[in-house]
Structures are given as C-alpha cells and as structure tokens.
mmCIF file of C-alpha atoms in Angstrom:
data_model
loop_
_atom_site.group_PDB
_atom_site.id
_atom_site.type_symbol
_atom_site.label_atom_id
_atom_site.label_comp_id
_atom_site.label_asym_id
_atom_site.label_seq_id
_atom_site.Cartn_x
_atom_site.Cartn_y
_atom_site.Cartn_z
ATOM 1 C CA MET A 11 63.346 94.711 106.724
ATOM 2 C CA ASN A 12 62.132 95.890 109.793
ATOM 3 C CA ILE A 13 64.122 93.189 112.892
ATOM 4 C CA LYS A 14 61.992 94.080 114.723
ATOM 5 C CA LYS A 15 58.838 92.550 114.094
ATOM 6 C CA LEU A 16 61.803 89.367 114.725
ATOM 7 C CA MET A 17 62.497 90.300 118.154
ATOM 8 C CA LEU A 18 60.309 89.193 121.293
ATOM 9 C CA SER A 19 58.943 93.379 121.915
ATOM 10 C CA THR A 20 57.131 92.303 125.646
ATOM 11 C CA LEU A 21 57.263 94.499 128.505
ATOM 12 C CA ALA A 22 57.969 91.473 130.491
ATOM 13 C CA VAL A 23 61.483 90.562 128.411
ATOM 14 C CA ALA A 24 62.254 94.054 128.497
ATOM 15 C CA ALA A 25 61.995 93.781 132.484
ATOM 16 C CA ALA A 26 63.724 90.943 132.880
ATOM 17 C CA ALA A 27 66.754 91.320 129.840
ATOM 18 C CA VAL A 28 67.129 94.979 131.942
ATOM 19 C CA ALA A 29 67.339 92.602 135.362
ATOM 20 C CA SER A 30 69.658 90.261 134.510
ATOM 21 C CA THR A 31 72.155 92.218 132.254
ATOM 22 C CA PRO A 32 75.531 91.607 133.082
ATOM 23 C CA GLN A 33 77.787 95.001 133.397
ATOM 24 C CA ALA A 34 79.902 94.386 131.120
ATOM 25 C CA GLU A 35 82.496 97.169 129.750
ATOM 26 C CA ALA A 36 80.906 99.849 127.907
ATOM 27 C CA CYS A 37 81.599 100.475 123.684
ATOM 28 C CA SER A 38 79.066 101.941 121.744
ATOM 29 C CA ARG A 39 78.627 102.127 117.366
ATOM 30 C CA VAL A 40 76.027 103.940 115.657
ATOM 31 C CA LEU A 41 75.842 104.204 111.853
ATOM 32 C CA TYR A 42 74.625 107.879 110.969
ATOM 33 C CA ARG A 43 72.239 107.775 107.995
ATOM 34 C CA GLY A 44 72.383 110.996 105.676
ATOM 35 C CA ASP A 45 70.149 112.698 103.808
ATOM 36 C CA SER A 46 70.438 110.240 100.509
ATOM 37 C CA THR A 47 73.644 108.930 100.224
ATOM 38 C CA LEU A 48 75.925 109.701 103.156
ATOM 39 C CA LEU A 49 77.221 107.467 106.209
ATOM 40 C CA ILE A 50 78.987 107.311 109.480
ATOM 41 C CA VAL A 51 79.330 104.776 111.322
ATOM 42 C CA GLY A 52 80.596 106.265 114.331
ATOM 43 C CA ARG A 53 81.768 104.385 117.538
ATOM 44 C CA SER A 54 83.828 104.626 121.331
ATOM 45 C CA LEU A 55 85.702 101.890 122.363
ATOM 46 C CA ASP A 56 85.999 102.487 125.930
ATOM 47 C CA TRP A 57 88.068 99.879 128.353
ATOM 48 C CA LYS A 58 89.089 101.174 132.704
ATOM 49 C CA THR A 59 92.482 101.205 130.957
ATOM 50 C CA PRO A 60 94.712 102.847 128.667
ATOM 51 C CA ILE A 61 94.631 100.656 124.832
ATOM 52 C CA PRO A 62 97.182 102.062 122.313
ATOM 53 C CA THR A 63 95.958 101.972 119.717
ATOM 54 C CA ASN A 64 97.499 102.756 116.235
ATOM 55 C CA LEU A 65 96.100 102.603 112.798
ATOM 56 C CA TYR A 66 98.283 100.752 109.937
ATOM 57 C CA VAL A 67 97.120 100.295 106.086
ATOM 58 C CA TYR A 68 97.405 97.484 104.292
ATOM 59 C CA PRO A 69 97.470 97.265 100.541
ATOM 60 C CA ARG A 70 96.038 94.712 98.959
ATOM 61 C CA GLY A 71 97.594 91.924 97.497
ATOM 62 C CA MET A 72 98.963 90.415 101.183
ATOM 63 C CA ALA A 73 99.433 86.654 101.797
ATOM 64 C CA LYS A 74 97.729 86.538 104.883
ATOM 65 C CA GLN A 75 96.691 83.686 107.882
ATOM 66 C CA GLY A 76 94.755 84.293 111.154
ATOM 67 C CA SER A 77 96.434 81.693 112.685
ATOM 68 C CA PRO A 78 100.346 79.550 113.560
ATOM 69 C CA ALA A 79 98.050 76.415 114.001
ATOM 70 C CA PRO A 80 98.123 73.283 111.421
ATOM 71 C CA ASN A 81 95.262 74.393 109.381
ATOM 72 C CA ALA A 82 95.098 77.910 109.774
ATOM 73 C CA VAL A 83 93.203 80.122 107.180
ATOM 74 C CA LYS A 84 94.521 81.315 104.692
ATOM 75 C CA TRP A 85 93.934 83.750 102.256
ATOM 76 C CA THR A 86 95.425 87.000 100.300
ATOM 77 C CA SER A 87 93.701 90.014 100.528
ATOM 78 C CA LYS A 88 91.608 91.032 97.548
ATOM 79 C CA TYR A 89 90.793 94.394 99.448
ATOM 80 C CA GLY A 90 93.138 97.075 100.364
ATOM 81 C CA ALA A 91 91.834 98.251 104.699
ATOM 82 C CA VAL A 92 92.434 100.593 107.515
ATOM 83 C CA TYR A 93 93.196 98.953 109.909
ATOM 84 C CA ALA A 94 92.573 99.794 114.565
ATOM 85 C CA VAL A 95 95.103 97.931 115.778
ATOM 86 C CA GLY A 96 94.753 97.758 119.358
ATOM 87 C CA TYR A 97 98.394 96.534 121.672
ATOM 88 C CA ASP A 98 100.078 96.657 117.906
ATOM 89 C CA GLY A 99 98.144 92.611 118.705
ATOM 90 C CA GLY A 100 94.590 92.637 116.579
ATOM 91 C CA ILE A 101 92.033 94.485 114.569
ATOM 92 C CA THR A 102 89.628 96.371 117.271
ATOM 93 C CA GLU A 103 87.430 97.244 113.651
ATOM 94 C CA GLY A 104 88.404 98.638 110.443
ATOM 95 C CA MET A 105 87.609 99.798 106.634
ATOM 96 C CA ASN A 106 88.221 98.539 103.428
ATOM 97 C CA GLU A 107 87.940 100.757 100.045
ATOM 98 C CA LYS A 108 84.738 99.480 99.005
ATOM 99 C CA GLY A 109 83.343 100.711 102.491
ATOM 100 C CA LEU A 110 82.766 97.509 104.316
ATOM 101 C CA VAL A 111 83.097 98.653 108.603
ATOM 102 C CA ILE A 112 83.797 95.793 110.211
ATOM 103 C CA ASN A 113 83.816 97.029 114.298
ATOM 104 C CA GLY A 114 84.213 94.480 117.942
ATOM 105 C CA LEU A 115 82.230 95.847 120.497
ATOM 106 C CA PHE A 116 82.541 93.193 124.086
ATOM 107 C CA CYS A 117 79.662 91.244 125.016
ATOM 108 C CA LYS A 118 79.753 88.577 127.777
ATOM 109 C CA GLY A 119 78.669 85.669 127.458
ATOM 110 C CA THR A 120 80.053 84.754 123.982
ATOM 111 C CA VAL A 121 81.554 81.568 123.764
ATOM 112 C CA TYR A 122 82.943 80.886 120.236
ATOM 113 C CA SER A 123 82.957 76.980 119.382
ATOM 114 C CA ASN A 124 81.880 73.838 120.315
ATOM 115 C CA ASP A 125 82.441 70.409 119.508
ATOM 116 C CA SER A 126 81.195 70.267 116.187
ATOM 117 C CA VAL A 127 83.844 72.971 114.869
ATOM 118 C CA SER A 128 86.680 72.566 116.527
ATOM 119 C CA GLY A 129 87.825 70.857 113.814
ATOM 120 C CA ARG A 130 87.432 73.747 111.565
ATOM 121 C CA PRO A 131 90.651 75.738 110.450
ATOM 122 C CA PRO A 132 91.718 77.684 113.293
ATOM 123 C CA MET A 133 90.884 81.478 113.401
ATOM 124 C CA SER A 134 92.911 83.967 115.755
ATOM 125 C CA LEU A 135 90.337 86.776 117.115
ATOM 126 C CA ALA A 136 93.518 89.499 116.369
ATOM 127 C CA MET A 137 92.858 88.957 112.674
ATOM 128 C CA PHE A 138 89.208 87.878 112.168
ATOM 129 C CA ILE A 139 88.149 91.596 111.008
ATOM 130 C CA GLY A 140 91.057 91.619 108.508
ATOM 131 C CA TRP A 141 89.637 88.230 106.944
ATOM 132 C CA LEU A 142 87.080 89.710 106.311
ATOM 133 C CA LEU A 143 87.612 93.133 105.113
ATOM 134 C CA ASP A 144 90.358 91.724 102.868
ATOM 135 C CA MET A 145 88.648 88.906 101.976
ATOM 136 C CA ASN A 146 84.766 90.339 101.547
ATOM 137 C CA ALA A 147 83.324 94.207 99.601
ATOM 138 C CA THR A 148 79.405 93.879 100.855
ATOM 139 C CA THR A 149 77.995 92.685 104.109
ATOM 140 C CA PRO A 150 76.003 90.167 102.422
ATOM 141 C CA GLU A 151 79.359 89.140 101.290
ATOM 142 C CA VAL A 152 80.101 88.590 104.651
ATOM 143 C CA VAL A 153 76.772 87.030 106.151
ATOM 144 C CA LYS A 154 77.678 84.367 103.352
ATOM 145 C CA VAL A 155 80.396 83.381 105.053
ATOM 146 C CA LEU A 156 79.586 83.479 108.643
ATOM 147 C CA ARG A 157 76.876 81.668 107.603
ATOM 148 C CA GLU A 158 79.022 78.971 106.630
ATOM 149 C CA GLN A 159 81.227 79.487 110.116
ATOM 150 C CA ASN A 160 84.030 77.615 108.219
ATOM 151 C CA PHE A 161 86.450 78.924 111.054
ATOM 152 C CA ASP A 162 87.323 77.729 115.322
ATOM 153 C CA LEU A 163 87.594 81.325 115.972
ATOM 154 C CA SER A 164 89.773 81.562 119.060
ATOM 155 C CA GLY A 165 91.918 84.630 121.136
ATOM 156 C CA ALA A 166 94.145 84.916 123.435
ATOM 157 C CA SER A 167 94.201 86.816 126.587
ATOM 158 C CA PHE A 168 95.310 90.823 126.775
ATOM 159 C CA ASP A 169 95.408 92.830 130.070
ATOM 160 C CA GLY A 170 95.425 90.652 133.111
ATOM 161 C CA GLY A 171 94.720 87.822 131.914
ATOM 162 C CA THR A 172 90.799 89.782 130.120
ATOM 163 C CA THR A 173 89.104 87.023 127.217
ATOM 164 C CA SER A 174 88.000 88.886 124.474
ATOM 165 C CA THR A 175 84.951 88.286 123.824
ATOM 166 C CA LEU A 176 82.762 90.235 121.523
ATOM 167 C CA HIS A 177 80.493 90.407 119.258
ATOM 168 C CA TRP A 178 80.230 92.976 116.075
ATOM 169 C CA GLY A 179 79.174 94.908 113.690
ATOM 170 C CA ILE A 180 79.084 94.578 110.033
ATOM 171 C CA THR A 181 77.475 98.089 107.176
ATOM 172 C CA ASP A 182 78.855 98.125 103.517
ATOM 173 C CA ALA A 183 77.665 101.776 101.365
ATOM 174 C CA GLU A 184 74.898 100.691 100.520
ATOM 175 C CA GLY A 185 73.837 100.851 103.735
ATOM 176 C CA ARG A 186 73.779 97.181 104.871
ATOM 177 C CA SER A 187 73.947 96.018 108.800
ATOM 178 C CA ALA A 188 74.179 92.949 110.409
ATOM 179 C CA ILE A 189 75.116 91.697 114.093
ATOM 180 C CA LEU A 190 76.865 88.790 114.722
ATOM 181 C CA GLU A 191 76.884 87.248 117.752
ATOM 182 C CA PHE A 192 78.347 83.773 119.106
ATOM 183 C CA ASP A 193 75.602 81.220 120.555
ATOM 184 C CA HIS A 194 78.264 78.741 122.474
ATOM 185 C CA GLY A 195 79.772 78.073 120.195
ATOM 186 C CA ASN A 196 76.512 79.022 117.132
ATOM 187 C CA VAL A 197 76.893 82.230 114.567
ATOM 188 C CA ARG A 198 73.510 84.329 114.820
ATOM 189 C CA VAL A 199 73.274 86.769 112.467
ATOM 190 C CA TYR A 200 70.626 90.035 112.585
ATOM 191 C CA GLU A 201 70.022 91.312 109.423
ATOM 192 C CA GLY A 202 68.335 95.223 108.053
ATOM 193 C CA THR A 203 68.639 98.275 107.290
ATOM 194 C CA ASP A 204 67.066 99.604 110.486
ATOM 195 C CA MET A 205 70.135 99.079 112.545
ATOM 196 C CA PRO A 206 71.365 102.101 112.824
ATOM 197 C CA VAL A 207 73.330 100.701 116.869
ATOM 198 C CA MET A 208 75.041 98.145 118.808
ATOM 199 C CA THR A 209 76.091 98.347 122.270
ATOM 200 C CA ASN A 210 77.128 95.409 124.366
ATOM 201 C CA ASP A 211 75.216 93.195 126.665
ATOM 202 C CA PRO A 212 72.269 91.374 126.126
ATOM 203 C CA PRO A 213 71.769 89.784 123.110
ATOM 204 C CA TYR A 214 70.500 92.146 120.268
ATOM 205 C CA PRO A 215 66.980 90.721 120.253
ATOM 206 C CA GLN A 216 66.712 91.158 123.871
ATOM 207 C CA MET A 217 68.699 94.526 123.089
ATOM 208 C CA MET A 218 65.343 95.045 120.842
ATOM 209 C CA ALA A 219 63.022 94.345 123.730
ATOM 210 C CA ILE A 220 64.640 96.435 126.071
ATOM 211 C CA GLU A 221 64.140 99.140 122.624
ATOM 212 C CA ASP A 222 60.974 98.814 121.740
ATOM 213 C CA TYR A 223 59.828 99.608 125.766
ATOM 214 C CA TRP A 224 61.342 102.408 125.496
ATOM 215 C CA GLU A 225 60.225 103.999 122.253
ATOM 216 C CA LYS A 226 56.941 103.549 123.628
ATOM 217 C CA VAL A 227 57.914 105.648 126.391
ATOM 218 C CA GLY A 228 58.344 108.679 123.778
ATOM 219 C CA GLY A 229 62.406 109.374 123.828
ATOM 220 C CA ALA A 230 61.432 113.253 123.931
ATOM 221 C CA ASN A 231 59.498 112.438 127.311
ATOM 222 C CA MET A 232 62.430 111.040 128.708
ATOM 223 C CA LEU A 233 65.214 108.666 128.663
ATOM 224 C CA PRO A 234 67.266 107.033 130.428
ATOM 225 C CA GLY A 235 70.533 108.466 131.552
ATOM 226 C CA THR A 236 73.304 106.001 133.293
ATOM 227 C CA VAL A 237 76.333 104.199 131.091
ATOM 228 C CA LYS A 238 74.966 101.090 131.166
ATOM 229 C CA SER A 239 74.746 99.121 127.914
ATOM 230 C CA PRO A 240 70.726 99.086 127.768
ATOM 231 C CA ASP A 241 70.600 102.268 128.269
ATOM 232 C CA ARG A 242 73.606 103.558 126.080
ATOM 233 C CA PHE A 243 71.889 102.067 123.352
ATOM 234 C CA VAL A 244 68.869 103.437 123.322
ATOM 235 C CA ARG A 245 70.017 106.897 124.031
ATOM 236 C CA GLY A 246 71.771 106.187 120.323
ATOM 237 C CA THR A 247 68.748 105.008 119.170
ATOM 238 C CA PHE A 248 66.582 107.687 119.642
ATOM 239 C CA PHE A 249 69.118 110.392 118.806
ATOM 240 C CA ALA A 250 70.198 108.533 115.880
ATOM 241 C CA ASN A 251 66.118 108.216 114.545
ATOM 242 C CA HIS A 252 65.782 112.065 115.626
ATOM 243 C CA VAL A 253 68.646 114.199 114.081
ATOM 244 C CA GLU A 254 68.684 116.172 110.801
ATOM 245 C CA ARG A 255 69.455 114.216 107.681
ATOM 246 C CA THR A 256 71.970 116.181 105.638
ATOM 247 C CA ASP A 257 74.241 115.016 103.261
ATOM 248 C CA ASP A 258 76.857 117.634 103.799
ATOM 249 C CA ARG A 259 80.350 115.225 104.940
ATOM 250 C CA ARG A 260 81.707 117.889 108.117
ATOM 251 C CA ILE A 261 78.284 118.176 109.239
ATOM 252 C CA GLY A 262 77.032 114.467 108.788
ATOM 253 C CA LEU A 263 80.707 113.604 111.194
ATOM 254 C CA THR A 264 79.594 116.516 113.374
ATOM 255 C CA ILE A 265 75.699 115.255 114.024
ATOM 256 C CA ILE A 266 77.571 112.361 114.519
ATOM 257 C CA ARG A 267 80.263 113.022 117.255
ATOM 258 C CA SER A 268 77.778 114.775 118.610
ATOM 259 C CA ILE A 269 75.846 111.432 119.889
ATOM 260 C CA LEU A 270 78.114 109.304 120.344
ATOM 261 C CA MET A 271 79.591 111.718 122.933
ATOM 262 C CA ASN A 272 75.885 111.480 124.233
ATOM 263 C CA VAL A 273 76.661 107.636 124.869
ATOM 264 C CA SER A 274 80.326 108.081 125.619
ATOM 265 C CA VAL A 275 81.771 107.360 129.330
ATOM 266 C CA PRO A 276 83.555 110.184 130.977
ATOM 267 C CA TYR A 277 87.224 109.838 131.243
ATOM 268 C CA GLN A 278 88.677 108.714 134.380
ATOM 269 C CA TYR A 279 84.559 108.125 135.633
ATOM 270 C CA THR A 280 83.879 104.674 138.244
ATOM 271 C CA VAL A 281 81.566 103.506 140.198
ATOM 272 C CA GLU A 282 82.334 102.199 143.700
ATOM 273 C CA ALA A 283 79.692 98.977 143.388
ATOM 274 C CA GLU A 284 80.688 98.257 139.012
ATOM 275 C CA PRO A 285 84.583 97.647 138.505
ATOM 276 C CA ASN A 286 83.367 97.089 134.930
ATOM 277 C CA VAL A 287 82.232 100.799 133.632
ATOM 278 C CA SER A 288 84.329 101.403 131.415
ATOM 279 C CA SER A 289 85.901 105.123 130.200
ATOM 280 C CA THR A 290 85.750 106.480 126.796
ATOM 281 C CA GLN A 291 89.589 105.659 125.438
ATOM 282 C CA TRP A 292 88.935 106.605 122.401
ATOM 283 C CA ARG A 293 85.929 107.533 119.861
ATOM 284 C CA SER A 294 86.087 106.361 115.491
ATOM 285 C CA PHE A 295 83.864 107.836 112.452
ATOM 286 C CA ALA A 296 84.076 105.911 109.459
ATOM 287 C CA ASN A 297 82.523 108.065 106.199
ATOM 288 C CA LEU A 298 81.232 104.388 103.942
ATOM 289 C CA THR A 299 80.605 107.211 101.628
ATOM 290 C CA ASP A 300 83.635 108.729 101.205
ATOM 291 C CA ARG A 301 86.476 106.366 102.818
ATOM 292 C CA LEU A 302 87.169 108.677 105.046
ATOM 293 C CA TYR A 303 88.273 106.925 108.670
ATOM 294 C CA TYR A 304 88.550 109.853 112.173
ATOM 295 C CA PHE A 305 90.217 109.116 115.267
ATOM 296 C CA ASP A 306 89.366 110.903 118.750
ATOM 297 C CA ILE A 307 91.257 110.023 120.828
ATOM 298 C CA VAL A 308 89.731 111.279 123.944
ATOM 299 C CA THR A 309 93.251 112.750 125.934
ATOM 300 C CA ASN A 310 94.124 114.163 122.345
ATOM 301 C CA PRO A 311 92.762 117.994 121.140
ATOM 302 C CA GLY A 312 92.755 117.218 118.027
ATOM 303 C CA LEU A 313 90.918 115.040 115.421
ATOM 304 C CA VAL A 314 92.875 113.728 112.456
ATOM 305 C CA TYR A 315 91.228 111.331 109.661
ATOM 306 C CA VAL A 316 93.199 108.256 106.712
ATOM 307 C CA ASP A 317 91.575 109.376 103.928
ATOM 308 C CA LEU A 318 91.262 105.823 102.222
ATOM 309 C CA GLY A 319 90.769 107.051 98.730
ATOM 310 C CA LYS A 320 94.376 108.671 98.561
ATOM 311 C CA MET A 321 96.229 105.175 99.762
ATOM 312 C CA ASP A 322 98.110 103.746 97.013
ATOM 313 C CA LEU A 323 96.766 100.212 97.497
ATOM 314 C CA ARG A 324 98.408 98.066 94.519
ATOM 315 C CA ALA A 325 99.131 94.931 95.647
ATOM 316 C CA GLY A 326 102.788 94.699 96.377
ATOM 317 C CA GLN A 327 103.074 98.756 98.063
ATOM 318 C CA PRO A 328 104.403 98.572 101.221
ATOM 319 C CA VAL A 329 102.487 98.936 104.881
ATOM 320 C CA ARG A 330 102.261 102.488 105.959
ATOM 321 C CA LYS A 331 101.365 102.712 110.252
ATOM 322 C CA LEU A 332 100.197 105.465 112.299
ATOM 323 C CA ASP A 333 101.816 105.929 115.961
ATOM 324 C CA THR A 334 98.831 108.040 117.432
ATOM 325 C CA SER A 335 100.942 107.889 119.880
ATOM 326 C CA THR A 336 103.608 110.928 118.076
ATOM 327 C CA LEU A 337 100.124 112.981 117.932
ATOM 328 C CA GLY A 338 100.051 114.876 119.982
ATOM 329 C CA ASP A 339 98.198 118.602 118.872
ATOM 330 C CA ALA A 340 97.904 117.003 115.477
ATOM 331 C CA ALA A 341 94.642 117.360 113.365
ATOM 332 C CA GLY A 342 93.297 116.669 110.352
ATOM 333 C CA GLU A 343 93.808 114.781 107.318
ATOM 334 C CA VAL A 344 97.838 111.887 108.525
ATOM 335 C CA ASN A 345 98.010 110.191 105.675
ATOM 336 C CA SER A 346 101.391 111.440 105.117
ATOM 337 C CA MET A 347 102.070 111.035 108.697
ATOM 338 C CA MET A 348 101.960 106.879 108.852
ATOM 339 C CA LYS A 349 105.664 105.610 108.015
ATOM 340 C CA VAL A 350 106.497 102.459 106.120
ATOM 341 C CA SER A 351 106.241 99.515 108.504
ATOM 342 C CA GLU A 352 106.570 95.540 108.815
ATOM 343 C CA GLY A 353 103.474 95.349 110.377
ATOM 344 C CA PHE A 354 101.641 94.199 113.843
ATOM 345 C CA LYS A 355 102.738 91.311 115.054
ATOM 346 C CA PRO A 356 99.106 89.353 116.324
ATOM 347 C CA MET A 357 98.392 88.465 119.862
ATOM 348 C CA TYR A 358 97.360 84.807 118.477
#
C-alpha cells in the first residue's frame, strides 16, 4: 500500500503547511530496512531539559491497569517487553518479545478526548504504550485495538506543567507500520509499508505533502537543513530511502545511527526566537529482527543494549531495571546490569 497516493501532494498545500507549522519539541523516528530481513527502528528524544530515562524489562503474566480511576482498562500481559521510562513515571517507547515497537513523539495540537469517548474506560498516557505492547504481537493487531477506541486517553502534566501531546509510530517484525494521531478525540491511523519516518508537527497528511514537494526537488541536489520538524522529516526520508541495504546487523546499526545523527539537534543548541527547539537527549535503536534494544545517551561515551532474547520473560519472573545514571563508561550488552525492581510508579 503506497500511503503517498492517499495524501495531498501539491506545492500549494506543502507551502501552506510549512508556513503554519508550530515549532514543536523535536523528536525523530526512522525505520531502516535491510536487504531482506533486517529491520531497525531508530529514534531521538529531544527536550529542552534532561529527561531521566531508565530501562525496564517486564515479564509476561503481570496484572496491570491503565489508570487508578474506576472502570479503568485492566489486563494481564501476554508478552514480555523492554520499556524506556521517562522520569520513572511513564513509558516513552518500547519493544516486546515479538518484535513489535512503539515510539511516542510530541505532536502539538493533539486532543485525546471528546464527548463521545469521555465515558469509556480510562487509560493513562503513562501506561498506554505498555498496554499495546503487552497485548499485541503485530501492527494489524494494534490498529484493530485503536480503531475500536474502547478507552479514554489522558495524562498527567510533567516538567513544570507541560502537557504530553503525542503521536505514535508502530512497527512490527514484518515491517508493517502505522502512525497514530488523535484529532480532537478521534483516532486517525495511517498504515503502510512505505512509512520510514515520522517527526513532530504538522499532522501526517500535511507532512507527506511537504515530503512530496521535496522529493520532486531531488535530495541529491538540495535538502532542507534546519532542525524544524518538516526539515528533519525530509532529510530522514531521503537518507532512509537512499542508503545501502544490508542484513549485517552491525552495519545496519551503523547506518541507522548515522541517519539519526543527521536529524538530531546538537546538544545545548538553542534558537533565541524559537524557545521550543530542543536538544537531543538520547537515541534508541530497536532491532526488531534480533530483539536487541540499543540505548545511546548523548552525554555518555558508550552505546549499550538489552538483548531481549536472553532475558527470562516467563510469568512469575521479576521486573528488572537498568538505572541509566549508573552506566558511566559502559558499552555493549547490559543484561547483567539490570537489577530486580518493583517496577516504575506510573504518573497517572
């Protein structure tokens, strides 16, 4: 399915979208497709102040709930997963044992609820990604849950009152992708296999109109170079579509890391007239094929990873946590550094 055929793609629409795009907090997600089987999702987390982020591995068979409110969504996890948890209070992204990856990125203008969904079972943003990863193995399964929309999504503010206005990228081990956005409480899901990149604003249909314009310009001749969301989207898409294809996981990781570097925001970079432009705090790389989750904190010298295939995810096993503040100069596999934990406390 070619998602571009479903989108507006005229120059006039693209120009209007660029002119109206607010300067959102910067995050980027890029999917690297290898020669035949290798799939790696890379993302950057960009924010104006450091966001302490720890890694947790949760086993199968755990009873959880999406909110402390009455009639909240409740479930018992079918799959084990690794989560990246911000402030030890909310899941930013993760990968489950089936190779399903979900990444949350900022998208200003997002409105999660409306009158028609306000009476549905409550679900907190802190647990939303965990719920989807715990209970689904593939992108089509997630999409089915989303289209049913049997939940009312909301979240606590953080970092001095910031509201988490998000959209999500969803990718499974078969390379099937979806992008989830909320339009005044209504679920909008865009599906396809040709969806390698997402950033922030504007919403996905407008972003594709911008990309369509730049595709006609030709990225080998000129690419937009700022840290604005549409510019990062265009650069990420061009490089994702023009790099070498390999199934060597080390080379593939190197390629996706280099693309993420190109769309990252330099550390402590600021623009006086654009206070919401944010530095890249960390990058992650989820190898869906080999179930490896890499984590790259920009102030640390080493790239570390969790080998999810080697973790004991059987029901009854404990939650394990990697306190990233203790990494120091660590590099490579960190399974042995993950300590038994009670789990994080959701910021409902």
